[in-house]
């Protein structure tokens, strides 16, 4: 029964260490160690515990880990920083033309300019879409 406690402590320690690594290796070994603890409780034979741990480790690393990583990485891309502002809606605060203007974007007031030189100025209160961020200036387009 003492080995069951050792397996349990090792399993939990590996799972906690996974928080630092984030690569799904230590969590797989931690779960395999818990299988080893279960084998110890059921059989009381250290050789069987080690064999269960080895088989569970290899199985988890070769079968479960790739599937888990694929599933977690297949989701939609999450944009942050400036990339998250592209496509966002803003409201014109002061007239926006091809050279200057100001918009309220995400609770902040940004300097802005419109997409093209030939477009008429966009009046305050108009809703616009951010097309790109150029330096600290939002390049916007009037919504249809």
XYZ file of N, CA, C and O in Angstrom:
576
model
N 0.823 -1.201 0.000
C 0.000 0.000 0.000
C 0.862 1.259 0.000
O 0.419 2.284 -0.466
N 2.099 1.168 0.478
C 2.996 2.322 0.492
C 3.331 2.745 -0.936
O 3.475 3.937 -1.219
N 3.449 1.755 -1.849
C 3.750 2.084 -3.235
C 2.592 2.829 -3.893
O 2.797 3.652 -4.779
N 1.379 2.543 -3.483
C 0.227 3.250 -4.037
C 0.327 4.736 -3.717
O 0.040 5.592 -4.555
N 0.768 5.060 -2.504
C 0.945 6.455 -2.114
C 2.061 7.114 -2.933
O 1.925 8.254 -3.377
N 3.142 6.375 -3.172
C 4.244 6.904 -3.983
C 3.756 7.185 -5.407
O 4.027 8.254 -5.965
N 3.041 6.231 -6.006
C 2.509 6.422 -7.353
C 1.563 7.626 -7.391
O 1.588 8.417 -8.336
N 0.731 7.744 -6.372
C -0.225 8.844 -6.302
C 0.495 10.193 -6.219
O 0.153 11.135 -6.937
N 1.502 10.288 -5.375
C 2.265 11.536 -5.230
C 2.992 11.885 -6.529
O 2.972 13.033 -6.979
N 3.605 10.887 -7.162
C 4.299 11.124 -8.433
C 3.308 11.586 -9.498
O 3.582 12.535 -10.251
N 2.160 10.950 -9.563
C 1.148 11.327 -10.547
C 0.680 12.749 -10.369
O 0.603 13.520 -11.337
N 0.381 13.127 -9.154
C -0.088 14.487 -8.883
C 1.021 15.502 -9.144
O 0.781 16.563 -9.720
N 2.251 15.186 -8.747
C 3.377 16.092 -8.988
C 3.596 16.314 -10.485
O 3.853 17.443 -10.926
N 3.486 15.257 -11.282
C 3.646 15.403 -12.730
C 2.531 16.259 -13.332
O 2.767 17.064 -14.233
N 1.315 16.088 -12.849
C 0.206 16.884 -13.357
C 0.381 18.359 -13.013
O 0.084 19.228 -13.825
N 0.877 18.629 -11.817
C 1.135 20.019 -11.427
C 2.264 20.602 -12.272
O 2.197 21.748 -12.715
N 3.305 19.808 -12.530
C 4.428 20.279 -13.348
C 3.986 20.567 -14.781
O 4.620 21.372 -15.470
N 2.923 19.951 -15.241
C 2.414 20.184 -16.592
C 2.007 21.642 -16.782
O 2.098 22.172 -17.891
N 1.576 22.283 -15.719
C 1.176 23.686 -15.803
C 2.332 24.532 -16.333
O 2.133 25.457 -17.109
N 3.548 24.201 -15.952
C 4.722 24.951 -16.395
C 5.087 24.599 -17.833
O 5.406 25.465 -18.636
N 5.034 23.315 -18.180
C 5.494 22.905 -19.510
C 4.437 23.142 -20.587
O 4.753 23.595 -21.675
N 3.186 22.803 -20.323
C 2.109 23.021 -21.274
C 2.215 22.234 -22.564
O 1.636 22.623 -23.565
N 2.915 21.110 -22.560
C 3.106 20.356 -23.790
C 2.384 19.013 -23.770
O 2.556 18.196 -24.666
N 1.585 18.742 -22.755
C 0.796 17.514 -22.616
C 1.637 16.252 -22.497
O 1.157 15.169 -22.803
N 2.888 16.369 -22.067
C 3.702 15.175 -21.838
C 3.602 14.775 -20.372
O 3.302 13.627 -20.043
N 3.837 15.730 -19.491
C 3.823 15.417 -18.058
C 2.445 15.002 -17.577
O 2.328 14.143 -16.700
N 1.403 15.582 -18.150
C 0.049 15.185 -17.735
C -0.217 13.731 -18.123
O -0.849 12.983 -17.377
N 0.296 13.318 -19.274
C 0.124 11.924 -19.704
C 0.878 10.976 -18.766
O 0.359 9.925 -18.395
N 2.094 11.368 -18.388
C 2.856 10.539 -17.447
C 2.204 10.543 -16.066
O 2.222 9.529 -15.365
N 1.629 11.684 -15.689
C 0.924 11.760 -14.405
C -0.277 10.839 -14.355
O -0.511 10.137 -13.362
N -1.036 10.804 -15.432
C -2.200 9.911 -15.494
C -1.735 8.454 -15.488
O -2.341 7.595 -14.826
N -0.636 8.169 -16.197
C -0.094 6.803 -16.196
C 0.348 6.407 -14.790
O 0.182 5.249 -14.383
N 0.901 7.361 -14.038
C 1.287 7.074 -12.652
C 0.058 6.767 -11.801
O 0.114 5.916 -10.903
N -1.045 7.436 -12.077
C -2.281 7.118 -11.347
C -2.771 5.712 -11.705
O -3.304 5.003 -10.842
N -2.581 5.295 -12.962
C -2.884 3.908 -13.330
C -1.990 2.957 -12.537
O -2.440 1.892 -12.099
N -0.720 3.342 -12.369
C 0.205 2.533 -11.566
C -0.267 2.430 -10.126
O -0.175 1.366 -9.497
N -0.787 3.535 -9.577
C -1.324 3.515 -8.214
C -2.517 2.572 -8.129
O -2.655 1.804 -7.162
N -3.370 2.607 -9.146
C -4.520 1.702 -9.166
C -4.090 0.246 -9.246
O -4.670 -0.623 -8.577
N -3.048 -0.021 -10.042
C -2.546 -1.400 -10.138
C -1.972 -1.851 -8.806
O -2.122 -3.022 -8.430
N -1.320 -0.948 -8.089
C -0.762 -1.290 -6.774
C -1.876 -1.651 -5.799
O -1.770 -2.620 -5.043
N -2.946 -0.879 -5.816
C -4.068 -1.154 -4.918
C -4.702 -2.502 -5.251
O -5.059 -3.265 -4.358
N -4.818 -2.801 -6.547
C -5.477 -4.043 -6.956
C -4.586 -5.275 -6.799
O -5.073 -6.337 -6.401
N -3.291 -5.144 -7.119
C -2.441 -6.335 -7.139
C -1.414 -6.387 -6.019
O -1.052 -7.470 -5.572
N -0.891 -5.232 -5.629
C 0.153 -5.219 -4.610
C 1.503 -5.695 -5.129
O 2.422 -5.935 -4.359
N 1.668 -5.823 -6.445
C 2.891 -6.313 -7.047
C 3.579 -5.165 -7.790
O 3.030 -4.621 -8.756
N 4.799 -4.813 -7.357
C 5.516 -3.681 -7.933
C 5.822 -3.890 -9.420
O 5.762 -2.945 -10.207
N 6.124 -5.104 -9.829
C 6.420 -5.362 -11.238
C 5.201 -5.096 -12.126
O 5.321 -4.546 -13.223
N 4.050 -5.490 -11.639
C 2.817 -5.228 -12.393
C 2.549 -3.725 -12.447
O 2.145 -3.192 -13.478
N 2.820 -3.024 -11.328
C 2.635 -1.567 -11.291
C 3.486 -0.888 -12.353
O 3.008 -0.025 -13.089
N 4.756 -1.273 -12.424
C 5.676 -0.674 -13.391
C 5.234 -1.004 -14.819
O 5.272 -0.142 -15.705
N 4.788 -2.234 -15.038
C 4.323 -2.622 -16.372
C 3.080 -1.818 -16.766
O 2.977 -1.332 -17.907
N 2.146 -1.643 -15.834
C 0.939 -0.857 -16.108
C 1.329 0.590 -16.401
O 0.827 1.213 -17.348
N 2.254 1.134 -15.614
C 2.721 2.499 -15.839
C 3.350 2.636 -17.226
O 3.069 3.590 -17.962
N 4.193 1.690 -17.605
C 4.883 1.741 -18.899
C 3.890 1.667 -20.050
O 3.961 2.463 -20.998
N 2.971 0.727 -19.989
C 1.985 0.577 -21.065
C 1.083 1.810 -21.137
O 0.811 2.335 -22.226
N 0.646 2.285 -19.982
C -0.224 3.464 -19.961
C 0.526 4.694 -20.490
O -0.038 5.488 -21.243
N 1.793 4.842 -20.125
C 2.590 5.982 -20.596
C 2.729 5.971 -22.108
O 2.481 6.978 -22.772
N 3.134 4.839 -22.641
C 3.319 4.737 -24.089
C 1.986 4.952 -24.806
O 1.907 5.690 -25.794
N 0.941 4.337 -24.306
C -0.373 4.499 -24.924
C -0.857 5.938 -24.894
O -1.349 6.468 -25.902
N -0.701 6.590 -23.768
C -1.143 7.980 -23.640
C -0.314 8.900 -24.529
O -0.858 9.790 -25.177
N 1.001 8.686 -24.564
C 1.866 9.556 -25.366
C 1.679 9.346 -26.865
O 1.777 10.294 -27.644
N 1.409 8.123 -27.274
C 1.277 7.844 -28.703
C -0.150 8.002 -29.236
O -0.330 8.302 -30.415
N -1.143 7.799 -28.387
C -2.523 7.848 -28.856
C -3.297 9.071 -28.378
O -3.923 9.769 -29.173
N -3.266 9.330 -27.095
C -4.095 10.388 -26.525
C -3.507 11.780 -26.786
O -4.214 12.692 -27.209
N -2.207 11.947 -26.555
C -1.573 13.255 -26.677
C -1.732 13.863 -28.068
O -2.154 15.023 -28.192
N -1.411 13.130 -29.152
C -1.575 13.747 -30.478
C -3.023 14.136 -30.780
O -3.284 15.192 -31.354
N -3.954 13.304 -30.376
C -5.363 13.601 -30.602
C -5.779 14.839 -29.816
O -6.474 15.715 -30.343
N -5.352 14.934 -28.570
C -5.682 16.075 -27.725
C -5.078 17.359 -28.278
O -5.757 18.383 -28.375
N -3.814 17.324 -28.687
C -3.172 18.512 -29.243
C -3.848 18.947 -30.535
O -4.078 20.132 -30.756
N -4.162 18.003 -31.398
C -4.824 18.323 -32.660
C -6.165 18.983 -32.411
O -6.537 19.954 -33.058
N -6.887 18.444 -31.455
C -8.215 18.987 -31.157
C -8.134 20.392 -30.569
O -8.926 21.268 -30.913
N -7.174 20.628 -29.699
C -7.043 21.943 -29.082
C -6.505 22.990 -30.044
O -6.845 24.163 -29.945
N -5.667 22.580 -30.976
C -5.071 23.540 -31.897
C -5.905 23.769 -33.151
O -5.575 24.639 -33.956
N -6.983 23.026 -33.319
C -7.781 23.144 -34.538
C -8.854 24.217 -34.442
O -9.534 24.469 -35.418
N -8.978 24.854 -33.300
C -10.023 25.857 -33.133
C -9.736 27.116 -33.922
O -8.701 27.260 -34.566
N -10.662 28.065 -33.888
C -10.465 29.306 -34.629
C -9.292 30.093 -34.051
O -9.000 30.017 -32.867
N -8.634 30.835 -34.927
C -7.498 31.640 -34.483
C -8.003 32.751 -33.564
O -9.057 33.338 -33.787
N -7.247 33.016 -32.549
C -7.597 34.067 -31.612
C -6.633 35.218 -31.827
O -5.453 35.089 -31.578
N -7.140 36.323 -32.330
C -6.293 37.469 -32.618
C -6.159 38.342 -31.389
O -7.105 38.522 -30.627
N -4.965 38.885 -31.201
C -4.714 39.777 -30.075
C -4.034 41.042 -30.580
O -3.553 41.104 -31.711
N -3.971 42.042 -29.741
C -3.295 43.285 -30.081
C -3.946 43.960 -31.273
O -5.163 44.000 -31.428
N -3.109 44.483 -32.144
C -3.592 45.219 -33.310
C -4.411 44.328 -34.226
O -5.410 44.761 -34.802
N -4.032 43.060 -34.359
C -4.777 42.138 -35.228
C -6.236 42.003 -34.809
O -7.109 41.760 -35.637
N -6.503 42.144 -33.514
C -7.875 42.011 -33.030
C -8.738 43.205 -33.434
O -9.963 43.119 -33.394
N -8.116 44.319 -33.819
C -8.884 45.511 -34.179
C -9.353 45.501 -35.631
O -10.296 46.203 -35.983
N -8.693 44.709 -36.470
C -9.087 44.650 -37.876
C -10.499 44.078 -37.972
O -10.807 43.026 -37.432
N -11.363 44.804 -38.660
C -12.756 44.384 -38.796
C -13.653 44.892 -37.683
O -14.870 44.695 -37.725
N -13.061 45.536 -36.681
C -13.856 46.047 -35.562
C -14.654 47.274 -36.002
O -14.300 47.972 -36.951
N -15.715 47.533 -35.307
C -16.530 48.709 -35.584
C -16.051 49.861 -34.716
O -15.653 49.679 -33.575
N -16.132 51.055 -35.279
C -15.764 52.274 -34.565
C -16.796 53.344 -34.917
O -17.530 53.210 -35.898
N -16.822 54.416 -34.127
C -17.729 55.530 -34.385
C -16.882 56.777 -34.569
O -15.986 57.067 -33.774
N -17.157 57.516 -35.630
C -16.399 58.730 -35.933
C -16.696 59.784 -34.871
O -17.852 60.087 -34.577
N -15.621 60.357 -34.307
C -15.741 61.402 -33.295
C -15.544 62.770 -33.942
O -16.272 63.718 -33.648
N -14.537 62.889 -34.801
C -14.353 64.116 -35.583
C -14.154 63.703 -37.032
O -13.626 62.628 -37.319
N -14.578 64.546 -37.938
C -14.609 64.231 -39.372
C -13.353 63.501 -39.822
O -12.236 63.930 -39.564
N -13.556 62.374 -40.524
C -12.451 61.548 -41.020
C -12.375 61.708 -42.530
O -13.358 61.509 -43.237
N -11.196 62.081 -43.023
C -10.955 62.121 -44.468
C -9.697 61.321 -44.759
O -9.225 60.567 -43.907
N -9.124 61.486 -45.940
C -7.961 60.695 -46.338
C -6.703 61.054 -45.563
O -5.709 60.329 -45.613
N -6.725 62.175 -44.816
C -5.530 62.616 -44.108
C -5.636 62.527 -42.591
O -4.649 62.223 -41.927
N -6.792 62.806 -42.037
C -6.901 62.863 -40.579
C -8.338 62.649 -40.126
O -9.264 62.608 -40.933
N -8.493 62.535 -38.828
C -9.785 62.384 -38.195
C -9.620 61.589 -36.904
O -8.504 61.184 -36.547
N -10.734 61.393 -36.192
C -10.680 60.647 -34.936
C -11.896 59.746 -34.849
O -12.996 60.117 -35.259
N -11.662 58.521 -34.313
C -12.751 57.571 -34.118
C -12.660 56.994 -32.713
O -11.582 56.952 -32.117
N -13.817 56.582 -32.214
C -13.851 55.877 -30.932
C -13.871 54.391 -31.236
O -14.810 53.887 -31.848
N -12.811 53.701 -30.805
C -12.613 52.291 -31.128
C -12.322 51.528 -29.847
O -11.321 51.786 -29.190
N -13.200 50.612 -29.487
C -12.989 49.801 -28.291
C -12.881 50.627 -27.020
O -12.115 50.301 -26.134
N -13.605 51.742 -26.941
C -13.587 52.565 -25.741
C -12.491 53.629 -25.738
O -12.448 54.463 -24.854
N -11.602 53.607 -26.719
C -10.519 54.587 -26.813
C -10.705 55.428 -28.068
O -11.249 54.973 -29.066
N -10.194 56.659 -28.029
C -10.231 57.521 -29.196
C -8.917 57.356 -29.946
O -7.840 57.498 -29.371
N -9.026 57.020 -31.219
C -7.865 56.790 -32.088
C -7.828 57.843 -33.175
O -8.867 58.323 -33.644
N -6.600 58.160 -33.631
C -6.492 58.950 -34.850
C -6.887 58.026 -35.993
O -6.677 56.814 -35.917
N -7.475 58.608 -37.034
C -7.981 57.775 -38.124
C -7.864 58.513 -39.444
O -7.711 59.728 -39.490
N -7.917 57.740 -40.507
C -8.031 58.292 -41.855
C -8.866 57.314 -42.667
O -8.949 56.137 -42.345
N -9.474 57.845 -43.738
C -10.309 56.982 -44.566
C -9.454 56.247 -45.583
O -8.300 56.607 -45.829
N -10.034 55.248 -46.227
C -9.306 54.375 -47.156
C -8.766 55.085 -48.379
O -7.643 54.875 -48.772
N -9.551 55.909 -49.041
C -9.112 56.467 -50.321
C -9.132 57.979 -50.342
O -9.848 58.633 -49.579
N -8.344 58.564 -51.272
C -8.279 60.024 -51.398
C -9.555 60.602 -51.999
O -9.942 61.719 -51.688
N -10.200 59.858 -52.849
C -11.350 60.375 -53.596
C -12.682 60.270 -52.833
O -13.701 60.744 -53.308
N -12.680 59.659 -51.673
C -13.930 59.477 -50.927
C -14.308 60.751 -50.186
O -13.441 61.490 -49.725
N -15.616 61.001 -50.028
C -16.031 62.174 -49.254
C -15.699 61.966 -47.775
O -15.597 60.829 -47.304
N -15.543 63.044 -47.026
C -15.250 62.922 -45.584
C -16.382 62.181 -44.864
O -17.542 62.244 -45.251
N -16.004 61.463 -43.818
C -16.985 60.717 -43.025
C -17.331 61.572 -41.812
O -16.440 62.005 -41.059
N -18.601 61.825 -41.622
C -19.064 62.762 -40.604
C -19.145 62.111 -39.208
O -19.314 60.895 -39.088
N -19.029 62.936 -38.147
C -19.134 62.429 -36.771
C -20.453 61.684 -36.554
O -21.491 62.051 -37.106
N -20.376 60.618 -35.768
C -21.540 59.802 -35.457
C -21.724 58.640 -36.419
O -22.522 57.746 -36.165
N -20.958 58.630 -37.522
C -21.067 57.562 -38.505
C -20.322 56.326 -38.006
O -19.229 56.418 -37.456
N -20.920 55.176 -38.224
C -20.274 53.917 -37.867
C -19.344 53.503 -39.001
O -19.721 53.560 -40.172
N -18.111 53.125 -38.655
C -17.115 52.723 -39.647
C -16.511 51.384 -39.249
O -16.643 50.944 -38.114
N -15.815 50.757 -40.201
C -15.117 49.493 -39.962
C -13.625 49.725 -40.119
O -13.199 50.370 -41.074
N -12.840 49.171 -39.192
C -11.386 49.297 -39.263
C -10.879 48.310 -40.308
O -11.125 47.112 -40.220
N -10.162 48.840 -41.307
C -9.634 48.012 -42.381
C -8.199 47.597 -42.073
O -7.787 46.480 -42.350
N -7.429 48.515 -41.493
C -6.057 48.211 -41.091
C -5.619 49.204 -40.040
O -6.273 50.232 -39.818
N -4.514 48.886 -39.388
C -3.901 49.806 -38.428
C -2.542 50.168 -39.008
O -1.717 49.300 -39.277
N -2.333 51.448 -39.217
C -1.076 51.941 -39.771
C -0.414 52.801 -38.713
O -0.803 53.954 -38.496
N 0.579 52.219 -38.018
C 1.201 52.924 -36.885
C 0.182 53.040 -35.779
O -0.327 52.055 -35.276
N -0.141 54.319 -35.413
C -1.150 54.552 -34.380
C -2.418 55.103 -34.995
O -3.230 55.722 -34.313
N -2.599 54.884 -36.293
C -3.753 55.406 -36.995
C -4.617 54.258 -37.513
O -4.109 53.330 -38.149
N -5.898 54.380 -37.255
C -6.847 53.386 -37.758
C -7.289 53.808 -39.148
O -7.763 54.927 -39.333
N -7.105 52.953 -40.121
C -7.592 53.202 -41.482
C -8.988 52.586 -41.532
O -9.159 51.395 -41.283
N -9.980 53.448 -41.829
C -11.372 53.014 -41.715
C -12.118 53.175 -43.038
O -11.682 53.885 -43.933
N -13.231 52.488 -43.103
C -14.096 52.550 -44.266
C -15.515 52.715 -43.755
O -15.917 52.065 -42.782
N -16.271 53.602 -44.412
C -17.664 53.818 -44.008
C -18.465 52.562 -44.302
O -18.250 51.894 -45.315
N -19.358 52.233 -43.385
C -20.187 51.042 -43.575
C -21.317 51.353 -44.528
O -21.858 52.446 -44.510
N -21.673 50.411 -45.376
C -22.766 50.650 -46.358
C -24.105 50.807 -45.688
O -24.363 50.394 -44.637
